Short mmCIF file of N, CA and C in Angstrom, two decimals:
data_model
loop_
_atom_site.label_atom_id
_atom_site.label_comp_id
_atom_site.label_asym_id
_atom_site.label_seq_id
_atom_site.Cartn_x
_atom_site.Cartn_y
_atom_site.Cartn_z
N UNK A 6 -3.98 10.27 -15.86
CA UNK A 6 -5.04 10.34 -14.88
C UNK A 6 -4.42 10.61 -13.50
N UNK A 7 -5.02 11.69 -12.31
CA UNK A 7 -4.63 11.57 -11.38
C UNK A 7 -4.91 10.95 -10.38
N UNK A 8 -4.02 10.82 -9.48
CA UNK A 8 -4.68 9.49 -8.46
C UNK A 8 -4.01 9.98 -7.46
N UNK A 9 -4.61 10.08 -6.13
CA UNK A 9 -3.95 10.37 -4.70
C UNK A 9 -2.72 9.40 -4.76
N UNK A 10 -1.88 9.62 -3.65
CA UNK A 10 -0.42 9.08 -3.45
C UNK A 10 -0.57 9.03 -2.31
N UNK A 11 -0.30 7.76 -1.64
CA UNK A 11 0.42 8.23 -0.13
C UNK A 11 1.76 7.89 -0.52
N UNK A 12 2.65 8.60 0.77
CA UNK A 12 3.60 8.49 0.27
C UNK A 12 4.51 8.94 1.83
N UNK A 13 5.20 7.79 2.30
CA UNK A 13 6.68 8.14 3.82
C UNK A 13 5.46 8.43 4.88
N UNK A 14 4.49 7.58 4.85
CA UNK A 14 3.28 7.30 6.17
C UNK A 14 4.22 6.64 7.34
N UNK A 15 4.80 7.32 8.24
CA UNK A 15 5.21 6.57 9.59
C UNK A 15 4.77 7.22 10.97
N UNK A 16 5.25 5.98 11.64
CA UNK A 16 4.66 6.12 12.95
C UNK A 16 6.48 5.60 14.02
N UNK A 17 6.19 7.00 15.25
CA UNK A 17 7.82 6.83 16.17
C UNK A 17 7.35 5.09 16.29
N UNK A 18 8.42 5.01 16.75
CA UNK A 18 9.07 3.79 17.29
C UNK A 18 7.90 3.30 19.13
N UNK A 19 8.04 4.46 19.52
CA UNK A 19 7.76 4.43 20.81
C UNK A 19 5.35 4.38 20.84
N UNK A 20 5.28 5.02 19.82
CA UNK A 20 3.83 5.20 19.54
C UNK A 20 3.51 3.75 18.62
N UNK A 21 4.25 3.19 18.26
CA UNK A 21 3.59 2.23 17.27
C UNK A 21 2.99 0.75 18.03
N UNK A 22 1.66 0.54 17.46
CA UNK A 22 1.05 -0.51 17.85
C UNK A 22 -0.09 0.01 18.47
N UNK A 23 -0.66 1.18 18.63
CA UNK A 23 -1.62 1.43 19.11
C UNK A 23 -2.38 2.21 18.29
N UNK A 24 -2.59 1.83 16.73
CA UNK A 24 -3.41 2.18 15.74
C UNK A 24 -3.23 2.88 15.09
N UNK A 25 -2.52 4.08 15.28
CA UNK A 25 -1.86 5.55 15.13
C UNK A 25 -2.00 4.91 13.06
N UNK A 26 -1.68 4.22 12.95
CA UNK A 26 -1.40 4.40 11.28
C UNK A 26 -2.85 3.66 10.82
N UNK A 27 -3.09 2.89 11.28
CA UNK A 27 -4.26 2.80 10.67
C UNK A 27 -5.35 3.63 10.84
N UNK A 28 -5.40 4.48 11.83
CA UNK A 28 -6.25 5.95 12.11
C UNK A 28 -6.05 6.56 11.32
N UNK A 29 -4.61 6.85 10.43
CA UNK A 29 -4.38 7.94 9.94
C UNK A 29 -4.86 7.10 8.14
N UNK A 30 -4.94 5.76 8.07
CA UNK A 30 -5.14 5.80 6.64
C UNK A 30 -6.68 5.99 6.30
N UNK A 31 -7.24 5.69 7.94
CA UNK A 31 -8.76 5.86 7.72
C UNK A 31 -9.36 7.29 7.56
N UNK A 32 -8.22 8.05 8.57
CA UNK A 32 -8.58 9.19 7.62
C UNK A 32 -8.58 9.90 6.41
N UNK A 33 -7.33 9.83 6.20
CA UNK A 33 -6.77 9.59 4.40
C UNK A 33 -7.96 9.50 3.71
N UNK A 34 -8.10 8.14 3.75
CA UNK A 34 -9.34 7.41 2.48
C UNK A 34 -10.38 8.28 2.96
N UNK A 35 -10.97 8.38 3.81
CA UNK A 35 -12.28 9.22 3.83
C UNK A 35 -11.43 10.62 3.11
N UNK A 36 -10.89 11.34 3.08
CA UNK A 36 -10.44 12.98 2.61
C UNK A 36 -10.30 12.50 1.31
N UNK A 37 -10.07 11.17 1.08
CA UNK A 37 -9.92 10.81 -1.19
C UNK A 37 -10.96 10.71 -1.26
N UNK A 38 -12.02 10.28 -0.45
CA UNK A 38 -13.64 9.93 -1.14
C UNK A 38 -14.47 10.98 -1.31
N UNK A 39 -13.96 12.04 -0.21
CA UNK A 39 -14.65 13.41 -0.08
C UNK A 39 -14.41 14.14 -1.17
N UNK A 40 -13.07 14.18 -2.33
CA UNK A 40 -12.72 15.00 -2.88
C UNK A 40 -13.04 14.66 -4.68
N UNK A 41 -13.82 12.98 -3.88
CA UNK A 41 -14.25 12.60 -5.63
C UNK A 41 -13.14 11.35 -6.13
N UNK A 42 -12.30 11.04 -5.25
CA UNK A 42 -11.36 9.92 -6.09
C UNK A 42 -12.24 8.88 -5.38
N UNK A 43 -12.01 7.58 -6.71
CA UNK A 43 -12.27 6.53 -6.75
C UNK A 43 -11.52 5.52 -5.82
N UNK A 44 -10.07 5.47 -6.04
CA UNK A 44 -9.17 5.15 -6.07
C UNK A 44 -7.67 5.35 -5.48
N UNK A 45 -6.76 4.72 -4.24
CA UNK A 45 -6.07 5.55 -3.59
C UNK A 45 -4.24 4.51 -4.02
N UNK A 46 -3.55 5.41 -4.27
CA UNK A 46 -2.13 4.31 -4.57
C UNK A 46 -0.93 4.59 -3.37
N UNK A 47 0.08 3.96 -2.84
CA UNK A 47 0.79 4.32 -2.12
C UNK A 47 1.73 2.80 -2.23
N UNK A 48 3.29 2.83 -1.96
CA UNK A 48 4.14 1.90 -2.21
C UNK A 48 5.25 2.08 -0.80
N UNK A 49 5.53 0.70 -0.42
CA UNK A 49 6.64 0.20 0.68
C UNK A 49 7.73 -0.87 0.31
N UNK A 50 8.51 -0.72 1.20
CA UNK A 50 9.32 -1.42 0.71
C UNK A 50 9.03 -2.81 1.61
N UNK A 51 9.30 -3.64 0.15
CA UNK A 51 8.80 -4.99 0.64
C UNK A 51 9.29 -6.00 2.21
N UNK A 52 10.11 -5.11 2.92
CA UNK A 52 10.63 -5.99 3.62
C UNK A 52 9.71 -5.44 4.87
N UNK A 53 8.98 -4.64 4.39
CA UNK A 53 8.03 -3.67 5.69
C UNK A 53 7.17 -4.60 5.71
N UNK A 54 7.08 -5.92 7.01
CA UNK A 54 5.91 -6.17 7.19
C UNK A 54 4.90 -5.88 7.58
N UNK A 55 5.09 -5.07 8.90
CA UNK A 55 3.68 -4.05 9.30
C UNK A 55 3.03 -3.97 8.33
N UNK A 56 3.76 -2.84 7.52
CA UNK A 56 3.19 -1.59 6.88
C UNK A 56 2.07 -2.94 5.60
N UNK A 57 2.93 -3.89 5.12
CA UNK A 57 2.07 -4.85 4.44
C UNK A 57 0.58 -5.26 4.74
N UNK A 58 1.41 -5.99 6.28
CA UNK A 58 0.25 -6.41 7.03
C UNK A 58 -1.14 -5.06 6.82
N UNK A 59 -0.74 -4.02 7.62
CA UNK A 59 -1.88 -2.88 7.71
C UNK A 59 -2.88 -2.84 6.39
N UNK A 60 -1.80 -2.26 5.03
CA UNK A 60 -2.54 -2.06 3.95
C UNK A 60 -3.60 -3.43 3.62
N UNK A 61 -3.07 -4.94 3.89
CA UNK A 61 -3.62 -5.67 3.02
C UNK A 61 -4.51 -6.16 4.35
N UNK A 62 -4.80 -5.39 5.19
CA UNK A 62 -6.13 -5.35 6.12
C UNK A 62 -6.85 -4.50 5.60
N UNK A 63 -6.31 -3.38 5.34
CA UNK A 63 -7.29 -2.61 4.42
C UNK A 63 -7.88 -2.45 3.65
N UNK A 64 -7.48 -3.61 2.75
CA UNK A 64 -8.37 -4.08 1.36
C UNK A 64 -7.32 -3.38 0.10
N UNK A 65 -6.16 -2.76 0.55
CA UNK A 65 -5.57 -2.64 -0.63
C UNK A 65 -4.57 -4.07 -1.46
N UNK A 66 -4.42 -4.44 -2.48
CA UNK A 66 -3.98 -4.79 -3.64
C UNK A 66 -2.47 -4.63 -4.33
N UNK A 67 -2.02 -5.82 -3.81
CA UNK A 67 -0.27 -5.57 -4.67
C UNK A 67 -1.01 -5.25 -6.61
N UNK A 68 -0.34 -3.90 -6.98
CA UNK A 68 -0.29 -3.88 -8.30
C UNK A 68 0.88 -4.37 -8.66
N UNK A 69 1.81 -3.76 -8.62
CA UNK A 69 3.33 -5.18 -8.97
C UNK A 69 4.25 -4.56 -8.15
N UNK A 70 5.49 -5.21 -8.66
CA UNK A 70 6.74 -5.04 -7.36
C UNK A 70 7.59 -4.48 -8.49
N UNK A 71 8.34 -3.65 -7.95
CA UNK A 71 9.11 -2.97 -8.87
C UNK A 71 10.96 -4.58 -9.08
N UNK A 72 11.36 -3.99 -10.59
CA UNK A 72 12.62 -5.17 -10.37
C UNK A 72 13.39 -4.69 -9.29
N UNK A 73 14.57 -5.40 -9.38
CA UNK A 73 15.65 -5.43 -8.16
C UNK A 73 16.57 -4.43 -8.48
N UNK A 74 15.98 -3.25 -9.20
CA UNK A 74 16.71 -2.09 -9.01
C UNK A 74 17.35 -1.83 -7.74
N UNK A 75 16.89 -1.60 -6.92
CA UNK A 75 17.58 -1.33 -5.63
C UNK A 75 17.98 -2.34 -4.88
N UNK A 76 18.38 -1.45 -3.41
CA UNK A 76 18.75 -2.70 -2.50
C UNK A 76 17.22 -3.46 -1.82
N UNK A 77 16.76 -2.52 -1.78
CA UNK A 77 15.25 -3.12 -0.97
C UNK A 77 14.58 -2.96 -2.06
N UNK A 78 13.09 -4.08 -2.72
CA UNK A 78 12.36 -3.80 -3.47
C UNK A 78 11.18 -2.56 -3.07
N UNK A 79 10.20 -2.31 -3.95
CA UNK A 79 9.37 -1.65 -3.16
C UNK A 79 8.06 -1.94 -3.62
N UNK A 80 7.03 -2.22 -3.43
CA UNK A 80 5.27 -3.26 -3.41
C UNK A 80 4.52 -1.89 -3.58
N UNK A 81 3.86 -1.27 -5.27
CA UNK A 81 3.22 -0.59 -5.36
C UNK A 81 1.44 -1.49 -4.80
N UNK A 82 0.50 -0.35 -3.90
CA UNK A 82 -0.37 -0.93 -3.72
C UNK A 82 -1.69 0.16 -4.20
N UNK A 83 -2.65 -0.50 -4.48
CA UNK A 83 -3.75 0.32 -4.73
C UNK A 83 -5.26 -0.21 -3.90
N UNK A 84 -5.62 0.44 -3.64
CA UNK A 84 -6.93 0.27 -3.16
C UNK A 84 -8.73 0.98 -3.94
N UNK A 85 -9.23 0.42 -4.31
CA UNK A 85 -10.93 1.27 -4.72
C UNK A 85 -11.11 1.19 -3.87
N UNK A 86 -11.76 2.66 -3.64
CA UNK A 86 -12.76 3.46 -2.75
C UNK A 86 -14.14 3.04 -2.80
N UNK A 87 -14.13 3.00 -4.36
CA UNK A 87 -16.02 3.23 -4.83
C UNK A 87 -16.29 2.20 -5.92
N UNK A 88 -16.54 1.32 -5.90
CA UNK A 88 -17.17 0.20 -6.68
C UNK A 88 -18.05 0.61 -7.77
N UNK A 89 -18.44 2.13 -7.70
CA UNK A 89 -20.15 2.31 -8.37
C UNK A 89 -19.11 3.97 -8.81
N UNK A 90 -17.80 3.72 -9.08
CA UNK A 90 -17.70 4.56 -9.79
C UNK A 90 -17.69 5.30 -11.02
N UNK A 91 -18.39 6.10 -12.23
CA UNK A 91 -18.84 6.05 -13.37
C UNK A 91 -17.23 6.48 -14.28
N UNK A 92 -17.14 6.05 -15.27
CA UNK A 92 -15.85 6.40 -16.24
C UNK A 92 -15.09 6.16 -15.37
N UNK A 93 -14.71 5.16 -14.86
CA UNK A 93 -13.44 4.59 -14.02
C UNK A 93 -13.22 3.35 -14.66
N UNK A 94 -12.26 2.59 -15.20
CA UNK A 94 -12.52 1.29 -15.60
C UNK A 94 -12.39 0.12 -14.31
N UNK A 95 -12.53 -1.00 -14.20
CA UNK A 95 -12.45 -1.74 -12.91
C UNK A 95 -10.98 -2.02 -12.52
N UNK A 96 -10.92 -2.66 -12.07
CA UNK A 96 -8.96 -2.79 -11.29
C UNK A 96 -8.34 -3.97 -12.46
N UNK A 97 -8.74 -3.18 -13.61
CA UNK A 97 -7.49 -3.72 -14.54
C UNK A 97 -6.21 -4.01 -14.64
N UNK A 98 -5.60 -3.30 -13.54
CA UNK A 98 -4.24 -3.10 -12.99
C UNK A 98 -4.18 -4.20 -12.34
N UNK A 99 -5.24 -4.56 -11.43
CA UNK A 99 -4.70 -5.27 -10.15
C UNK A 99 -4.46 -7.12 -10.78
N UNK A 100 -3.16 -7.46 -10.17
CA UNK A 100 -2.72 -8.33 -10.48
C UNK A 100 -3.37 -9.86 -9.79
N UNK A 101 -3.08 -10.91 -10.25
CA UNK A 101 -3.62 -12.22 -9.43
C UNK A 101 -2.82 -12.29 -8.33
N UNK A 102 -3.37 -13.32 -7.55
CA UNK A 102 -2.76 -13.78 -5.88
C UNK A 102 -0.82 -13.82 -6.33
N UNK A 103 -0.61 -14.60 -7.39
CA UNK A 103 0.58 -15.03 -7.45
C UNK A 103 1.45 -13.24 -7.35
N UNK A 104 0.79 -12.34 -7.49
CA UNK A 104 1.69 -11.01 -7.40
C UNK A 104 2.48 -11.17 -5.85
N UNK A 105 1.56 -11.38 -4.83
CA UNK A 105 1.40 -11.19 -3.35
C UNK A 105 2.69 -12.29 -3.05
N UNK A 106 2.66 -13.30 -3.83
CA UNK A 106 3.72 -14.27 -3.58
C UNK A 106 5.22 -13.53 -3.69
N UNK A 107 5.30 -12.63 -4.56
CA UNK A 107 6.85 -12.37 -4.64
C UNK A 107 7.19 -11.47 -3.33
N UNK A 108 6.03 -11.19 -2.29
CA UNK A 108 6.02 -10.60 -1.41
C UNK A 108 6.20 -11.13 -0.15
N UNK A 109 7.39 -10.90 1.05
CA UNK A 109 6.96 -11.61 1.94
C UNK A 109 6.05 -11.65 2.52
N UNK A 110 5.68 -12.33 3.94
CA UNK A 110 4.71 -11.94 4.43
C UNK A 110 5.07 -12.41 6.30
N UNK A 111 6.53 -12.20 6.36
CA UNK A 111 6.79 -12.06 7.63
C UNK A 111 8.56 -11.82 8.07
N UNK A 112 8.58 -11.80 9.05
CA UNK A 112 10.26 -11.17 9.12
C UNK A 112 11.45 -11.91 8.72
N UNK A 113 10.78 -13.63 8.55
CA UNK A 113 12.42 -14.52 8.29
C UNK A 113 11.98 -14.28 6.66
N UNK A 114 10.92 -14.18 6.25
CA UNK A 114 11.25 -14.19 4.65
C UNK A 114 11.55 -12.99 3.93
N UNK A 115 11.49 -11.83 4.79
CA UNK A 115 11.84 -10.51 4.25
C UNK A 115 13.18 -10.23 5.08
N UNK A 116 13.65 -11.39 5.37
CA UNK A 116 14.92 -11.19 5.60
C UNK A 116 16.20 -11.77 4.13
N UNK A 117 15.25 -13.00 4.61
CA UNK A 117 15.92 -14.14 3.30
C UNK A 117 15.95 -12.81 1.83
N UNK A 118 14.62 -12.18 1.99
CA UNK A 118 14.57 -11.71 0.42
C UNK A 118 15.16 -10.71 0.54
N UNK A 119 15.57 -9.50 1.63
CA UNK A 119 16.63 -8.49 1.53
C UNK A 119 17.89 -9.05 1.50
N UNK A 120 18.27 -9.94 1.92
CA UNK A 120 20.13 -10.35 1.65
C UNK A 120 20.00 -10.92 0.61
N UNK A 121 19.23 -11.39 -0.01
CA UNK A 121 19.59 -11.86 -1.36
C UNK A 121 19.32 -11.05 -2.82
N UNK A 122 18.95 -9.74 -2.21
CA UNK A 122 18.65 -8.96 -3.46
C UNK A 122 20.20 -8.25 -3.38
#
């Protein structure tokens, strides 16, 4: 099945904090809803709190965390578009709260969890 991707969404150094990425995911999602997807996926690496913070304002959903293949993990996320979508099954994928736990959720613990991977 296909499913939109985001995928290396950034914002300079010098522009960030003044919405610039969350403008751009609001546009995003409206251009997936326009084109008929249900459903939008995109993945960070877990030590990105922003980028956490942003998505899980947005209503997107840790589906899981990849293992400790790498040096940094990386937090696949998904979001529904459309609740009332037909032949879609519901967020079977999406995991319980305890997913969000292997995730930090600020800079001393995505510190702790990058030096120790």
């Amino acid at each position: 099945e296909s499913r939109p991707y985001i995928s290396n969404l950034a914002v300079r150094n010098e522009f960030r904090g003044q919405g610039l990425a969350n403008a751009l995911m609001e546009k995003t999602e409206e251009h997936v809803r326009q084109w008929g997807f249900v459903d939008i996926v995109l993945d960070t690496n877990c030590d990105n709190i922003a980028a956490l913070q942003l998505y899980r304002k947005r209503g997107y959903v840790t589906e899981f965390v990849d293992p400790m293949t790498r040096k940094v993990r990386r937090a696949f996320l998904r979001k529904r578009l459309s609740s009332s979508a037909v032949g879609h099954p519901p967020d079977a994928l999406q995991m319980t709260d305890d997913t969000d736990s292997d995730i930090p959720t600020d800079s001393a613990t995505a510190t702790a969890t990058a030096t120790a991977t």
